[in-house]
GROMACS .gro file of C-alpha atoms in nm:
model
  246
    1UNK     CA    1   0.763  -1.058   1.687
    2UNK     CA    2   1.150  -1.059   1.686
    3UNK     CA    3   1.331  -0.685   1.575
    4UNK     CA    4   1.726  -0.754   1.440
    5UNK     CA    5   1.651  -0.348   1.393
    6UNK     CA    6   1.538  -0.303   1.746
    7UNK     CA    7   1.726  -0.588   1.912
    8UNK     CA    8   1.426  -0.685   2.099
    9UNK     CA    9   1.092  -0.834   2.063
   10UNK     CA   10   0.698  -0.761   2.118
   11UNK     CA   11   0.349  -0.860   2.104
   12UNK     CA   12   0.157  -0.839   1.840
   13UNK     CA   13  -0.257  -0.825   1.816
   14UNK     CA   14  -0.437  -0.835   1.502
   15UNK     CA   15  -0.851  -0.789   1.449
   16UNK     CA   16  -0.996  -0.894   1.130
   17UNK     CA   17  -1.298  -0.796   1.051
   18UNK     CA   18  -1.611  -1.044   0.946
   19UNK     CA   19  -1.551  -0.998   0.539
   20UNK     CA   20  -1.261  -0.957   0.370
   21UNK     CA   21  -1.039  -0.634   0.472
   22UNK     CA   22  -1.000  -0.282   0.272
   23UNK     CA   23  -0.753  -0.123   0.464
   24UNK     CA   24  -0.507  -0.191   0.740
   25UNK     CA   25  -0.488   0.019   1.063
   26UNK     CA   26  -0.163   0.014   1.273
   27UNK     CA   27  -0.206   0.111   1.592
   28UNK     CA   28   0.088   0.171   1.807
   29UNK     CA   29   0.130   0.144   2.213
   30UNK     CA   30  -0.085  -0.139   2.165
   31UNK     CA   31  -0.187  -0.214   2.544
   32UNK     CA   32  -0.261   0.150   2.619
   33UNK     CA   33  -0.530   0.200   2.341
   34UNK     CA   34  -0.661  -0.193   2.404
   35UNK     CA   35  -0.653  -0.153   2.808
   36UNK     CA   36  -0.682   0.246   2.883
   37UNK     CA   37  -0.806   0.432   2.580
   38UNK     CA   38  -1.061   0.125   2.510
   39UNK     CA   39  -0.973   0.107   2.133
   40UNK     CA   40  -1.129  -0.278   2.073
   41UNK     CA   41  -1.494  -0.174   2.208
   42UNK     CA   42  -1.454   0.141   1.909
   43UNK     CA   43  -1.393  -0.049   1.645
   44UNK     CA   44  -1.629  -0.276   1.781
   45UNK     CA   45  -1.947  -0.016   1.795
   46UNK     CA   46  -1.822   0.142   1.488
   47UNK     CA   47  -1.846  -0.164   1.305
   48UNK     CA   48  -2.145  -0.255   1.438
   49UNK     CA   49  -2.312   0.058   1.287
   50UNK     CA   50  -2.140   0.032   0.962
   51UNK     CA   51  -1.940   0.353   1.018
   52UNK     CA   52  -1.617   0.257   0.949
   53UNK     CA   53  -1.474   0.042   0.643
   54UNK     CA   54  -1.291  -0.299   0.678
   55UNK     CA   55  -0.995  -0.283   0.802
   56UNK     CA   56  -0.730  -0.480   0.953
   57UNK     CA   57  -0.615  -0.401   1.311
   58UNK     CA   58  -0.262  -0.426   1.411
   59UNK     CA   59  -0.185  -0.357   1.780
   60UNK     CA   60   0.201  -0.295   1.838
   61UNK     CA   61   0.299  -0.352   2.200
   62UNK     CA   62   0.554  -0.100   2.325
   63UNK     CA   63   0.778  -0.388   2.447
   64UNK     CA   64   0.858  -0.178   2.770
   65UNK     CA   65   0.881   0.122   2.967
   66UNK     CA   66   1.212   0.197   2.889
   67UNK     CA   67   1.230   0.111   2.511
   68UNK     CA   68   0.926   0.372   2.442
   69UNK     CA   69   1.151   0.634   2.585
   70UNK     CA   70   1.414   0.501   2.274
   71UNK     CA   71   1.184   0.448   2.009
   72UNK     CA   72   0.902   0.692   1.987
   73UNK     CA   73   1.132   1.038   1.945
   74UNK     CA   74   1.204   1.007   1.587
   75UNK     CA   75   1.416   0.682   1.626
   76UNK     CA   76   1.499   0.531   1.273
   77UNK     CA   77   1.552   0.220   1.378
   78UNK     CA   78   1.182   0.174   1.465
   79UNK     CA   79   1.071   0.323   1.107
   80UNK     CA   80   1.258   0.065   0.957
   81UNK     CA   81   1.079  -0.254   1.227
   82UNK     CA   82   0.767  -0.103   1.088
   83UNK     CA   83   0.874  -0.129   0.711
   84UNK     CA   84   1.101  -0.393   0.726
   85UNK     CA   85   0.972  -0.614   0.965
   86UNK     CA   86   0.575  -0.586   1.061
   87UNK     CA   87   0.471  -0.510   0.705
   88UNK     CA   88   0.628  -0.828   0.552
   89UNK     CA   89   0.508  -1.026   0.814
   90UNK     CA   90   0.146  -0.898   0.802
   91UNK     CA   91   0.131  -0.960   0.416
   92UNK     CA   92   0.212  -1.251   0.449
   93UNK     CA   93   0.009  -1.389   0.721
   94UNK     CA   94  -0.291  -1.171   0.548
   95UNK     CA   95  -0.254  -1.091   0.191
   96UNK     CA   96  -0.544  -0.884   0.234
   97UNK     CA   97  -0.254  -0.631   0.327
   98UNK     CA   98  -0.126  -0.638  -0.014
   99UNK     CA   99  -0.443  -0.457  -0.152
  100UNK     CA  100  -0.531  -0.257   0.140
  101UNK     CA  101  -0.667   0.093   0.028
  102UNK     CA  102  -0.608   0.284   0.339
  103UNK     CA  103  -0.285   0.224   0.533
  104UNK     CA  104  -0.323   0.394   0.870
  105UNK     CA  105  -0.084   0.472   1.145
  106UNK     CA  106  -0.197   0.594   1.534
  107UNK     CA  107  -0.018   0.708   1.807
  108UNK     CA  108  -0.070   0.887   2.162
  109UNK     CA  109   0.160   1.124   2.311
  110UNK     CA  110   0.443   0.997   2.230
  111UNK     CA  111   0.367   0.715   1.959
  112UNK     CA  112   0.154   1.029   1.766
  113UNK     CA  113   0.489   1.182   1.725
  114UNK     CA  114   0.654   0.826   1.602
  115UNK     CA  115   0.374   0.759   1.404
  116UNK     CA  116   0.419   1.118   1.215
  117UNK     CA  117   0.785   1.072   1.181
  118UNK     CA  118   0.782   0.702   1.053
  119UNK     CA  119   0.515   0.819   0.806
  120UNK     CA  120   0.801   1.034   0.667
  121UNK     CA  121   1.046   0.797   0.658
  122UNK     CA  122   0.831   0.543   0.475
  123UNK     CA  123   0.627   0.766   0.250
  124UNK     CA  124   0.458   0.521   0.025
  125UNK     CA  125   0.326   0.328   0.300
  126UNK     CA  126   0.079   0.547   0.499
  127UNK     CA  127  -0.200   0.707   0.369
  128UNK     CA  128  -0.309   0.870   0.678
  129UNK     CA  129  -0.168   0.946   0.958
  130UNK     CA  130  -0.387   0.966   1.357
  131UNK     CA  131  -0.175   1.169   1.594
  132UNK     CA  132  -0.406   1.193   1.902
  133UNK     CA  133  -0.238   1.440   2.168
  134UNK     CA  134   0.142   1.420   1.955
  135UNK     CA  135   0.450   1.487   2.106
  136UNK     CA  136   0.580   1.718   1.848
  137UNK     CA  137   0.779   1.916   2.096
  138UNK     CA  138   1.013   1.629   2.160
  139UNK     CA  139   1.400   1.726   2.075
  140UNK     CA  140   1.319   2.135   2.055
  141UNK     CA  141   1.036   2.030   1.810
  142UNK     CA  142   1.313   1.855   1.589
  143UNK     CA  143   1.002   1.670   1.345
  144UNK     CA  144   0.869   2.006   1.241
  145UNK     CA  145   1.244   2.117   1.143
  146UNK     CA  146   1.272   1.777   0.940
  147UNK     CA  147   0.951   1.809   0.792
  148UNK     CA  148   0.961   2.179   0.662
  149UNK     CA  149   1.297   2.061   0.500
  150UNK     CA  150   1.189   1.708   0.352
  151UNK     CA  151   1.164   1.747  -0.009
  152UNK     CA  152   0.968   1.594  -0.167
  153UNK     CA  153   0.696   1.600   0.102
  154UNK     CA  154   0.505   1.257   0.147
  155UNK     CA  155   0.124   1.253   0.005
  156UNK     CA  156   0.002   1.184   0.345
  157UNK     CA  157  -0.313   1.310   0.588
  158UNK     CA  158  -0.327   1.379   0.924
  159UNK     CA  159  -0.572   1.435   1.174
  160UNK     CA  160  -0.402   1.565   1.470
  161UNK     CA  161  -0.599   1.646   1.833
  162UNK     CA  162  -0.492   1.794   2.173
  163UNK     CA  163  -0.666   1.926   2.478
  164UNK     CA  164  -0.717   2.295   2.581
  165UNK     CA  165  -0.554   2.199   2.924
  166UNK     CA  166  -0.263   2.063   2.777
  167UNK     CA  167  -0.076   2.396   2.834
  168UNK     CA  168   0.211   2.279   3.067
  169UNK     CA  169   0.564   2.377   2.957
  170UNK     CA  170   0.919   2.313   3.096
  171UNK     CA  171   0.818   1.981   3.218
  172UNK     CA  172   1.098   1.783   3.274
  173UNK     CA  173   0.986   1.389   3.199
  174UNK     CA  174   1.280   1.249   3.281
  175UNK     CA  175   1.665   1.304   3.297
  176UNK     CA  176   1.756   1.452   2.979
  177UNK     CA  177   1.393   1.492   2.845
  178UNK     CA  178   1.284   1.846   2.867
  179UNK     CA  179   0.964   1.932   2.698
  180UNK     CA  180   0.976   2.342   2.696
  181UNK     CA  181   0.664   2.409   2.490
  182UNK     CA  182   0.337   2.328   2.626
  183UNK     CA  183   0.150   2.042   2.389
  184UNK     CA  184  -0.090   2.209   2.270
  185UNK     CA  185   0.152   2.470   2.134
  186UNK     CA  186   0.348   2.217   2.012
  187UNK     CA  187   0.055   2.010   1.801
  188UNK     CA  188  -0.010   2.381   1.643
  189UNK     CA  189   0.285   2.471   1.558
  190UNK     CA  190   0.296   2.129   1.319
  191UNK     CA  191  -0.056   2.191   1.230
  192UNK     CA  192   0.045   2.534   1.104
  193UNK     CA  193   0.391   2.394   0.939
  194UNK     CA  194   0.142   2.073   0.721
  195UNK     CA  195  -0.094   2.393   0.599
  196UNK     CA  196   0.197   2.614   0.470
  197UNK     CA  197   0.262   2.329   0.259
  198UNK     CA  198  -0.090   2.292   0.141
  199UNK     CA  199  -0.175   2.027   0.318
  200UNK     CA  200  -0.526   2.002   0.508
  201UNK     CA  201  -0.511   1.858   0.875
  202UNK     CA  202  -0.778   1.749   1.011
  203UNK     CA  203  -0.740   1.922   1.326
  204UNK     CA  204  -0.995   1.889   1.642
  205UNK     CA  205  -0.890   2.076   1.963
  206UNK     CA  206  -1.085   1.898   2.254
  207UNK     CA  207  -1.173   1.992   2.601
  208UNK     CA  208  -0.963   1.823   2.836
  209UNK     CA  209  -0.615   1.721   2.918
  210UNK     CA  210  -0.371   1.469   2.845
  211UNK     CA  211  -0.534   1.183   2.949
  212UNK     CA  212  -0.708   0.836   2.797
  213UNK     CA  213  -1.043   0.937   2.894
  214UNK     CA  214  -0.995   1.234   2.608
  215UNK     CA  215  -0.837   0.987   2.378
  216UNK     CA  216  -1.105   0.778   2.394
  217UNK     CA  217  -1.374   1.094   2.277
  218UNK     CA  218  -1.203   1.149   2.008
  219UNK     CA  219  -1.076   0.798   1.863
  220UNK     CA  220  -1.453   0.734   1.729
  221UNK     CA  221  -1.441   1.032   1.504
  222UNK     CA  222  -1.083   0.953   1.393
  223UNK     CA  223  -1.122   0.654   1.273
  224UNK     CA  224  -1.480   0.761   1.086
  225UNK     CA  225  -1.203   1.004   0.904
  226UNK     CA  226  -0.970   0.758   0.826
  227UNK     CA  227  -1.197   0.436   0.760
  228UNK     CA  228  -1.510   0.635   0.567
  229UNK     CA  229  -1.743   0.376   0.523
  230UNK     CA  230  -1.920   0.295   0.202
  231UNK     CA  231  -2.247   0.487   0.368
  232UNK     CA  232  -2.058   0.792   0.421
  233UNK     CA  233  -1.910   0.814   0.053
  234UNK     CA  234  -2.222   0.774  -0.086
  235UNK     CA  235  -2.364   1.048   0.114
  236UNK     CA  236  -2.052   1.252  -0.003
  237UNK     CA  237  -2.110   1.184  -0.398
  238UNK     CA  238  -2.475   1.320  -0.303
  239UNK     CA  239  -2.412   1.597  -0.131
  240UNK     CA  240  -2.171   1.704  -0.435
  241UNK     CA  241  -2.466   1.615  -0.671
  242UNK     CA  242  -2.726   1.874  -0.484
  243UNK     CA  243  -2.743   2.176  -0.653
  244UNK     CA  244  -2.615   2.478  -0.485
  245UNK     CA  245  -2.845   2.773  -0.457
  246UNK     CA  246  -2.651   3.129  -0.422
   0.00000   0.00000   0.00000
């Protein structure tokens, strides 16, 4: 897929599933949660079991190294590739798109912070956002800033995660990237920002480090959040019809 926003172009992947889709899933850093995390065999088991609704899955390469260092900290030019460009293209290679219930975004590290930011900047068209292990420290935690100030705030959910060993601060990633809160700090401190605006994050704090292996833990649950299956509501509408015995 051609970007005249990003003045580049990149693969795209998408999974259908076997009936009709419900919801569409975007998943940035495409070959990282396809080749590392092990995103494809998920979605696969998930479905299997039924624990997940249809959805569409839409893998975003990174394009390269380099451009992931441009793109992911709050770049607008990539908000607008994903509104602009992938969306019109995906509805109209699937129309399914069109009626999709849930409209997901995920990211890792560095693409949980783009996917949080570019659900901001298109607010109407995420529902939910995954941030596994986000980068909200980037810029002197710059996303937090924007979001305490954006008004009005976007109807979205998030379900954020991060390791107890992700504790390292001043890390220097590269020349003029500085990341002086640890990321665990970080992911609370945008956790605690969402609930003083009455949001409810889903919020899992995992033991390990900033690493795939985590990632891939914690994806299954995520996506049970996101995509609730038709099982899973109805066990919801039945646990609200119990009675409750004080």
């Amino acid at each position: 897929m051609k970007s005249a926003h990003l003045a580049n172009e990149r693969a795209v992947w998408v999974r259908e599933p076997e009936h009709r889709a419900t919801n569409v899933t975007v998943f940035l850093d495409a070959e990282l949660y396809r080749d590392r995390v092990g995103a494809t065999s998920i979605i696969d088991a998930l479905d299997a079991e039924s624990d997940i609704d249809r959805s569409l899955f839409v893998f975003v390469s990174m394009e390269s190294a380099a451009s992931r260092w441009v793109e992911c900290p709050c770049y607008f030019p990539f908000s607008q590739f994903i509104e602009e460009e992938l969306f019109p293209w995906l509805e109209s290679a699937y129309p399914c798109a069109l009626e999709a219930q849930e409209r997901v975004i995920v990211g890792l590290s560095y693409t949980g912070l783009a996917a949080a930011y570019v659900s901001m900047i298109n607010p109407s068209r995420f529902t939910k956002v995954i941030a596994q292990s986000g980068s909200f420290w980037s810029n002197d935690c710059w996303i937090i800033d924007y979001f305490e100030k954006l008004d009005p705030k976007p109807k979205t959910e998030f379900y954020l995660d991060v390791g107890q060993q992700e504790t390292q601060d001043n890390v220097l990633h590269k020349e003029g990237v500085l990341q002086t809160i640890s990321q665990i700090e970080a992911v609370k401190k945008f956790r605690d920002a969402l609930l003083r605006h009455g949001y409810q994050p889903h919020f899992v704090e995992f033991d390990g480090g900033h690493d795939f292996t985590a990632w891939s833990v914690t994806l299954p649950d995520a996506l049970r959040w996101a995509l609730p299956s038709a099982k899973d509501q109805a066990q919801h509408v039945v646990s609200d019809a119990a009675p409750r015995h004080r």
